[in-house]
Coordinates of C-alpha atoms and ligand atoms in Angstrom, one line a residue:
M1 CA 17.4 1.6 4.0
K2 CA 16.2 -1.9 3.7
S3 CA 16.9 -4.4 0.1
Y4 CA 16.5 -8.0 0.0
G5 CA 20.1 -10.6 0.2
D6 CA 22.5 -7.8 -2.6
G7 CA 18.6 -6.7 -4.7
Q8 CA 17.9 -3.2 -5.3
P9 CA 17.0 -1.6 -1.3
V10 CA 13.9 -1.4 -1.3
L11 CA 13.1 1.1 1.0
K12 CA 14.8 4.3 1.1
G13 CA 15.0 7.0 3.0
L14 CA 12.3 7.4 5.3
N15 CA 11.6 9.8 7.7
F16 CA 8.0 9.5 9.9
S17 CA 7.0 9.6 13.4
T18 CA 3.1 7.5 14.4
A19 CA 3.7 9.8 17.0
D20 CA 0.3 11.7 17.0
K21 CA -0.7 8.4 18.0
K22 CA -4.4 7.4 15.0
L23 CA -4.6 5.9 12.6
T24 CA -2.6 6.5 9.9
A25 CA -3.2 4.6 6.5
V26 CA 0.4 3.3 4.1
I27 CA -1.1 3.8 0.8
G28 CA 0.8 2.4 -2.1
S29 CA 1.6 -0.1 -5.4
S30 CA 2.1 -3.9 -4.9
G31 CA 5.8 -4.1 -4.5
A32 CA 6.3 -0.4 -2.7
G33 CA 8.0 -2.2 -0.1
K34 CA 4.7 -1.7 2.6
S35 CA 4.9 -5.5 4.1
T36 CA 8.6 -4.3 3.8
M37 CA 8.1 -1.2 5.8
L38 CA 5.5 -2.8 8.7
R39 CA 8.6 -6.1 9.4
C40 CA 11.3 -4.1 9.6
I41 CA 9.3 -1.8 12.2
N42 CA 8.4 -5.0 14.2
R43 CA 11.9 -6.8 13.3
L44 CA 10.2 -9.4 11.4
V45 CA 13.1 -8.4 9.0
T46 CA 16.4 -6.0 10.0
A47 CA 16.5 -2.9 8.2
D48 CA 20.0 -1.8 6.5
S49 CA 20.3 1.8 8.6
G50 CA 18.5 4.2 9.8
Q51 CA 16.9 4.6 13.0
I52 CA 13.3 2.5 14.6
L53 CA 12.9 4.5 17.9
L54 CA 9.8 2.9 20.1
D55 CA 9.9 5.4 22.7
G56 CA 13.1 6.5 22.6
V57 CA 14.9 2.9 21.8
D58 CA 16.3 2.6 18.8
L59 CA 15.2 -1.6 18.1
L60 CA 17.8 -1.9 15.0
K61 CA 20.3 -1.4 18.0
L62 CA 18.7 -4.4 20.4
R63 CA 19.5 -7.6 20.0
G64 CA 18.2 -10.9 22.3
K65 CA 16.0 -10.6 25.2
A66 CA 16.3 -6.1 25.5
L67 CA 14.9 -6.9 21.6
Q68 CA 11.7 -9.8 22.5
N69 CA 10.7 -8.1 24.9
A70 CA 10.4 -4.2 22.5
R71 CA 9.1 -6.3 20.0
R72 CA 6.7 -7.7 22.6
Q73 CA 5.3 -4.5 22.4
I74 CA 5.0 -4.3 18.8
G75 CA 0.8 -6.0 18.2
M76 CA 0.7 -7.2 15.0
V77 CA -2.3 -7.8 13.0
F78 CA -2.0 -10.0 9.5
Q79 CA -4.2 -10.1 6.2
A80 CA -4.3 -14.1 6.4
Y81 CA -4.8 -13.8 10.1
N82 CA -2.1 -16.0 11.2
L83 CA -4.0 -17.4 14.7
V84 CA -4.1 -21.3 15.4
D85 CA -6.5 -22.8 13.5
R86 CA -7.0 -26.3 15.7
L87 CA -6.5 -24.0 19.2
T88 CA -9.4 -22.2 20.8
V89 CA -10.9 -17.9 20.4
M90 CA -9.4 -17.8 24.1
E91 CA -6.2 -19.6 23.4
N92 CA -5.3 -17.0 20.5
V93 CA -6.1 -13.9 21.2
L94 CA -3.9 -15.9 25.1
S95 CA -1.1 -16.7 22.7
G96 CA -0.5 -12.4 23.4
R97 CA 0.9 -12.7 26.4
L98 CA 3.3 -15.7 25.4
G99 CA 5.8 -12.7 25.6
Y100 CA 5.4 -12.0 29.0
I101 CA 5.2 -14.9 30.2
P102 CA 7.8 -17.8 31.1
F103 CA 8.6 -19.6 28.8
L104 CA 7.1 -23.1 30.3
Q105 CA 3.9 -21.5 31.3
G106 CA 3.0 -20.3 28.3
A107 CA 4.8 -24.2 27.0
L108 CA 1.7 -25.5 29.2
R109 CA -0.9 -22.8 28.0
R110 CA -1.6 -21.9 32.2
F111 CA -1.6 -18.4 32.3
P112 CA -2.4 -16.0 35.1
Q113 CA -5.8 -15.6 35.7
E114 CA -5.7 -11.2 35.1
D115 CA -4.3 -12.7 31.4
I116 CA -8.2 -14.9 31.1
D117 CA -10.2 -11.9 32.4
H118 CA -8.4 -9.4 29.9
A119 CA -8.9 -11.7 27.2
Y120 CA -12.0 -12.0 28.2
Q121 CA -12.7 -8.6 28.4
L122 CA -11.1 -8.4 24.8
L123 CA -13.2 -10.7 23.1
K124 CA -16.0 -9.1 24.3
R125 CA -15.1 -5.3 23.0
V126 CA -14.1 -7.1 19.7
G127 CA -18.2 -8.2 19.4
L128 CA -16.5 -12.6 20.4
A129 CA -17.9 -12.7 24.1
Q130 CA -19.7 -15.9 22.5
Y131 CA -17.2 -17.8 20.7
V132 CA -14.1 -17.6 23.9
N133 CA -14.0 -21.9 23.6
R134 CA -14.6 -22.2 19.9
R135 CA -11.8 -23.3 17.8
C136 CA -10.2 -20.5 15.3
D137 CA -10.8 -22.9 12.1
E138 CA -14.7 -23.4 12.8
L139 CA -15.1 -19.0 12.5
S140 CA -15.4 -17.2 8.9
G141 CA -12.8 -14.5 7.5
G142 CA -14.2 -11.4 9.9
E143 CA -14.4 -13.0 13.5
R144 CA -11.4 -14.8 13.0
Q145 CA -10.1 -10.9 12.1
R146 CA -11.2 -9.5 15.4
V147 CA -9.6 -12.5 17.0
G148 CA -6.6 -11.7 15.7
V149 CA -7.3 -7.7 16.7
A150 CA -8.0 -8.8 20.6
R151 CA -4.1 -11.6 19.9
A152 CA -2.2 -8.3 18.9
L153 CA -4.4 -5.8 22.0
M154 CA -4.0 -8.8 24.1
Q155 CA 0.3 -8.1 23.8
D156 CA -0.5 -4.6 25.6
P157 CA 1.5 -3.6 22.8
R158 CA 3.0 0.6 22.3
I159 CA 1.9 0.7 19.0
L160 CA -0.4 -1.3 16.3
L161 CA 0.7 -2.6 12.6
A162 CA -1.5 -3.6 10.2
D163 CA -0.4 -5.2 7.1
E164 CA -3.6 -6.0 5.1
P165 CA -5.6 -7.3 7.1
T166 CA -9.4 -6.0 5.6
A167 CA -8.0 -8.3 2.2
S168 CA -9.3 -11.9 2.4
L169 CA -13.2 -10.0 2.9
D170 CA -16.3 -9.3 2.0
P171 CA -16.4 -5.0 1.6
K172 CA -19.0 -5.9 4.2
T173 CA -17.0 -8.2 6.6
S174 CA -14.1 -5.4 6.1
E175 CA -16.0 -2.1 6.7
R176 CA -16.7 -3.5 10.4
I177 CA -13.3 -4.8 10.6
M178 CA -12.5 -0.3 9.8
E179 CA -14.3 1.2 12.0
L180 CA -13.7 -1.9 14.9
I181 CA -9.5 -0.8 14.4
G182 CA -10.9 2.8 13.8
K183 CA -12.9 3.1 17.1
L184 CA -10.2 0.8 18.4
T185 CA -7.5 3.8 17.7
D186 CA -9.4 6.4 19.6
E187 CA -10.2 4.3 23.0
L188 CA -6.7 3.0 23.2
H189 CA -5.2 5.6 21.9
L190 CA -3.0 4.1 20.1
P191 CA -0.3 4.7 17.2
V192 CA -2.0 2.5 14.2
L193 CA -0.5 1.9 11.3
I194 CA -1.9 0.2 8.6
N195 CA -1.8 -0.9 5.5
L196 CA -4.3 -0.7 2.6
H197 CA -5.1 -1.3 -1.0
N198 CA -7.6 0.4 -0.2
V199 CA -7.9 4.0 -0.9
A200 CA -11.6 5.1 -0.1
Q201 CA -11.1 3.3 3.2
A202 CA -7.4 4.1 3.4
R203 CA -9.6 7.9 3.6
H204 CA -12.3 7.2 5.6
Y205 CA -10.4 5.9 8.4
A206 CA -7.5 7.0 8.7
A207 CA -7.0 10.9 10.4
R208 CA -3.5 10.5 7.9
I209 CA -1.9 8.9 4.7
V210 CA 1.4 7.9 4.0
G211 CA 1.9 6.5 0.2
L212 CA 4.9 4.5 -0.9
R213 CA 6.3 4.2 -4.2
N214 CA 9.0 2.7 -4.6
G215 CA 10.6 2.1 -1.0
V216 CA 9.7 5.9 -1.3
M217 CA 7.8 7.9 0.4
V218 CA 5.7 10.3 -1.9
F219 CA 3.2 11.2 -0.1
D220 CA 1.7 12.4 3.8
G221 CA -0.3 14.0 4.5
K222 CA -4.1 14.6 5.3
P223 CA -7.0 12.2 3.9
H224 CA -8.5 15.7 2.2
E225 CA -4.7 16.4 1.3
L226 CA -5.0 13.8 -1.2
T227 CA -5.9 14.8 -4.4
D228 CA -5.4 13.1 -7.8
E229 CA -2.4 13.8 -9.0
H230 CA -1.0 13.0 -5.9
L231 CA -3.0 9.2 -6.5
E232 CA -1.2 8.9 -10.2
L233 CA 2.1 9.7 -8.7
I234 CA 1.4 7.0 -6.2
Y235 CA -0.3 4.7 -8.2
T236 CA 1.3 5.5 -11.2
G237 CA 4.3 6.5 -11.2
K238 CA 5.4 9.7 -12.8
E239 CA 7.8 7.4 -15.8
E240 CA 4.1 5.0 -16.6
L241 CA 1.9 8.3 -16.5
S242 CA 3.6 10.0 -18.7
E243 CA 3.0 7.3 -21.0
Q244 CA -0.3 7.4 -20.3
L245 CA -0.9 11.0 -20.6
Q246 CA -0.4 10.1 -24.6
P247 CA -3.5 9.9 -26.5
E248 CA -4.9 6.6 -27.7
G249 CA -6.0 6.0 -31.1
E250 CA -8.0 9.8 -31.5
P251 CA -10.8 10.4 -33.3
A252 CA -9.6 12.6 -36.1
E253 CA -11.4 15.2 -37.2
Ligands
ATP1 N1 11.6 -11.9 1.7 C1 11.9 -11.0 0.0 N2 12.7 -11.2 -0.3 C2 13.1 -11.5 -1.6 N3 12.8 -9.8 -1.5 C3 11.9 -9.0 -1.1 C4 11.2 -9.5 0.0 N4 10.2 -9.1 0.2 C5 9.9 -8.5 -0.2 N5 10.2 -8.8 -1.7 C6 10.4 -7.4 -3.0 O1 10.2 -6.5 -1.5 C7 9.6 -4.8 -1.9 C8 8.4 -4.6 -2.2 O2 7.6 -6.3 -1.5 P1 6.3 -5.9 0.2 O3 5.8 -7.6 0.3 O4 6.8 -4.7 0.8 O5 5.4 -4.8 -1.4 P2 4.1 -4.0 -0.7 O6 4.2 -2.7 -0.8 O7 4.1 -5.0 1.1 O8 3.4 -5.4 -2.1 P3 2.1 -5.6 -2.2 O9 0.4 -4.9 -2.0 O10 1.6 -7.2 -3.6 O11 1.8 -6.6 -0.4 C9 8.9 -6.1 -3.6 O12 9.6 -6.1 -4.8 C10 9.6 -7.8 -3.2 O13 9.1 -8.4 -4.7
MG2 MG1 2.9 -6.3 1.6

């Protein structure tokens, strides 16, 4: 369970596992709790109760160094990319290793050669090999998000989380990024949890869809199992649904 301050719970009784190493899309209206769920998993916020198990270790019980070690295994891709604009593409990707190297070395941006090689490979994989030394503020949104994906993978994550990674992109670029994340999920054999507003994309790219409504999971199944009724339940909610189903100004006979 998670509530903010002394407000109402924002997440309630969620129980699911992503051990299947596939792409799972999380859908739900604005305010349903999608971002809160991802933030609870990577401990950007702390759940009030429950368990969050990563390789059998309960993240909620971890503190200090142990928490830091667990968090670096959770890759995160953000809607607003969260890159450091004045740094180069390579430097941003290498920052995915900061949790792994001694602080001072990181502060001086002295990364081991193997990290630099790995970053280069990842940049090649996301289609940015030619931009390695560009500053990130010179890139388009789609290119920035490719850097965001490479940076998350640079952490060598055990799970990848993405919070509306395509919401700031035009439709075509958005598809490209989803394609990339979909392919990487298969290639790297990683569980990926991705918050999406675009239901068509969720259906197309995800192996599994989770529907949240008011912090409660109201759907968990394969894309083909997601019916219009489920979508109404997820997006409209029963109360509003029953109101909407009232005929409006039907022409009199
Ligand atoms: N830092 C916070 N402090 C207080 N309340 C918050 C905070 N973050 C989120 N909330 C509340 O928690 C609820 C869930 O928000 P959350 O951002 O998780 O929803 P979401 O499903 O990601 O929505 P969106 O689709 O708009 O991104 C909302 O009612 C929101 O107002
Ligand atoms: Mg959100």
